[in-house]
């Protein structure tokens, strides 16, 4: 099974600063079709999760361009530029290559 | 507007069964795979099961294989999760989600399942 490991944030993050969340997979998520099957989600307090980024770097519909995804086959980063109050919550990475597996989550708190 | 509305949760004793439902609207249900994701209290997200658009293929996490069954009724635009031999570790909020090839792009509000004597 593919294991997803997420890094922690040096919370709290000052408003207006950028924040980067890391995620590592135990196996390359690069498919033979050229797509990397890594997604990012945000779960705000008391809400259901929402899809932010799919295929490692493509923003989902309606997602702010302050969110950007990057990485290689096994190491990934979600960058949030100019953090705002609405960005507070827990961020999850997820692999979509073999079944589906989530990372343990990374909490973002605002200063 | 896409809507996913779960129902059927509650309190159940260990070893008993429970069936969750998810009513979908706002999109052509029969064109999409669907999934269940759960979240134990204060814990992270955990994928449970996925079913293909036509129901011909199903996938489960190891800890629920042989106990849970995901199914769908495309005529009713409804997704199901039959849960048997429930354990305390199955206690969680269960989310219905659309399993698009791009990710889980729509989520329900979740339904709580508590397994306790």
Short mmCIF file of N, CA and C in Angstrom, two decimals, chain A residues 1 35 37 39 41 43 47-51 53-55 92 94 96 99-104, chain B residues 37 39 43-47 50 59-60 62 95 99-105 107-110:
data_model
loop_
_atom_site.label_atom_id
_atom_site.label_comp_id
_atom_site.label_asym_id
_atom_site.label_seq_id
_atom_site.Cartn_x
_atom_site.Cartn_y
_atom_site.Cartn_z
N UNK A 1 0.83 -1.19 0.00
CA UNK A 1 0.00 0.00 0.00
C UNK A 1 0.88 1.26 0.00
N UNK A 35 0.64 12.09 -16.03
CA UNK A 35 0.00 12.78 -14.91
C UNK A 35 0.52 12.21 -13.59
N UNK A 37 -0.61 11.57 -9.84
CA UNK A 37 -1.89 11.43 -9.16
C UNK A 37 -1.81 11.78 -7.68
N UNK A 39 -3.37 14.70 -4.98
CA UNK A 39 -4.37 15.72 -4.75
C UNK A 39 -4.16 16.39 -3.40
N UNK A 41 -6.43 18.63 -0.37
CA UNK A 41 -7.74 19.02 0.15
C UNK A 41 -7.56 19.93 1.36
N UNK A 43 -9.81 20.98 4.81
CA UNK A 43 -10.99 20.81 5.65
C UNK A 43 -11.00 21.95 6.66
N UNK A 47 -16.38 21.75 8.77
CA UNK A 47 -16.87 21.58 7.41
C UNK A 47 -16.39 20.29 6.78
N UNK A 48 -16.99 19.94 5.67
CA UNK A 48 -16.52 18.80 4.88
C UNK A 48 -15.28 19.23 4.11
N UNK A 49 -14.44 18.29 3.75
CA UNK A 49 -13.24 18.64 2.96
C UNK A 49 -13.63 19.18 1.59
N UNK A 50 -12.72 19.94 1.00
CA UNK A 50 -12.91 20.39 -0.37
C UNK A 50 -11.64 20.15 -1.16
N UNK A 51 -11.80 19.80 -2.42
CA UNK A 51 -10.66 19.57 -3.31
C UNK A 51 -10.04 20.90 -3.70
N UNK A 53 -6.42 20.97 -5.19
CA UNK A 53 -5.47 20.73 -6.28
C UNK A 53 -5.59 19.26 -6.70
N UNK A 54 -5.60 19.01 -8.01
CA UNK A 54 -5.53 17.64 -8.50
C UNK A 54 -4.41 17.52 -9.52
N UNK A 55 -4.00 16.29 -9.80
CA UNK A 55 -2.87 16.01 -10.69
C UNK A 55 -1.65 16.84 -10.30
N UNK A 92 -4.89 18.06 3.63
CA UNK A 92 -4.57 16.66 3.40
C UNK A 92 -4.06 16.46 1.98
N UNK A 94 -3.38 13.41 -0.88
CA UNK A 94 -4.02 12.13 -1.20
C UNK A 94 -3.41 11.58 -2.47
N UNK A 96 -3.86 9.06 -5.68
CA UNK A 96 -4.98 8.57 -6.48
C UNK A 96 -4.51 7.53 -7.49
N UNK A 99 -5.75 2.67 -5.62
CA UNK A 99 -6.82 2.97 -4.67
C UNK A 99 -6.70 4.44 -4.27
N UNK A 100 -6.96 4.77 -3.03
CA UNK A 100 -6.85 6.16 -2.58
C UNK A 100 -6.33 6.14 -1.15
N UNK A 101 -5.34 6.97 -0.86
CA UNK A 101 -4.80 7.06 0.49
C UNK A 101 -4.56 8.52 0.83
N UNK A 102 -4.97 8.89 2.04
CA UNK A 102 -4.73 10.25 2.51
C UNK A 102 -3.49 10.31 3.40
N UNK A 103 -2.87 11.46 3.43
CA UNK A 103 -1.85 11.74 4.42
C UNK A 103 -2.52 12.03 5.75
N UNK A 104 -1.72 12.18 6.80
CA UNK A 104 -2.27 12.37 8.13
C UNK A 104 -2.83 13.75 8.41
N UNK B 37 -15.75 8.02 2.48
CA UNK B 37 -14.57 8.41 3.25
C UNK B 37 -15.02 8.61 4.69
N UNK B 39 -14.04 9.67 8.96
CA UNK B 39 -13.16 10.45 9.82
C UNK B 39 -13.53 10.17 11.26
N UNK B 43 -9.63 12.73 14.34
CA UNK B 43 -8.62 12.08 13.50
C UNK B 43 -8.68 12.59 12.06
N UNK B 44 -7.83 12.03 11.21
CA UNK B 44 -7.77 12.43 9.81
C UNK B 44 -8.73 11.68 8.93
N UNK B 45 -8.65 11.97 7.64
CA UNK B 45 -9.53 11.34 6.66
C UNK B 45 -9.02 9.95 6.30
N UNK B 46 -9.96 9.05 6.07
CA UNK B 46 -9.61 7.67 5.73
C UNK B 46 -10.55 7.20 4.62
N UNK B 47 -9.98 6.88 3.47
CA UNK B 47 -10.79 6.32 2.39
C UNK B 47 -11.30 4.96 2.79
N UNK B 50 -14.68 2.55 -2.86
CA UNK B 50 -15.03 3.23 -4.12
C UNK B 50 -15.80 2.25 -4.99
N UNK B 59 -13.88 -1.32 -4.69
CA UNK B 59 -12.57 -1.35 -4.06
C UNK B 59 -12.74 -0.96 -2.59
N UNK B 60 -11.97 -1.62 -1.72
CA UNK B 60 -12.12 -1.39 -0.28
C UNK B 60 -10.75 -1.28 0.39
N UNK B 62 -8.32 -2.36 3.40
CA UNK B 62 -8.17 -3.71 3.96
C UNK B 62 -9.01 -3.91 5.22
N UNK B 95 -18.47 10.23 5.09
CA UNK B 95 -18.77 11.16 4.01
C UNK B 95 -18.97 10.40 2.69
N UNK B 99 -16.25 10.36 -6.76
CA UNK B 99 -14.89 9.91 -7.06
C UNK B 99 -14.62 10.14 -8.54
N UNK B 100 -14.33 11.39 -8.84
CA UNK B 100 -13.98 11.78 -10.19
C UNK B 100 -12.54 11.35 -10.48
N UNK B 101 -12.17 11.17 -11.72
CA UNK B 101 -10.80 10.78 -12.03
C UNK B 101 -9.80 11.87 -11.63
N UNK B 102 -10.34 13.06 -11.29
CA UNK B 102 -9.47 14.15 -10.85
C UNK B 102 -9.40 14.26 -9.33
N UNK B 103 -10.14 13.42 -8.65
CA UNK B 103 -10.16 13.50 -7.19
C UNK B 103 -11.57 13.42 -6.66
N UNK B 104 -11.70 13.63 -5.37
CA UNK B 104 -13.01 13.64 -4.72
C UNK B 104 -13.53 15.08 -4.79
N UNK B 105 -14.30 15.39 -5.84
CA UNK B 105 -14.59 16.78 -6.11
C UNK B 105 -15.85 17.33 -5.46
N UNK B 107 -18.46 16.64 -1.88
CA UNK B 107 -18.62 15.90 -0.64
C UNK B 107 -19.98 16.20 -0.01
N UNK B 108 -20.51 15.19 0.68
CA UNK B 108 -21.70 15.43 1.48
C UNK B 108 -21.32 16.06 2.80
N UNK B 109 -22.31 16.29 3.63
CA UNK B 109 -22.07 16.93 4.93
C UNK B 109 -21.62 15.92 5.98
N UNK B 110 -21.76 14.65 5.67
CA UNK B 110 -21.32 13.60 6.59
C UNK B 110 -22.43 13.11 7.50
#
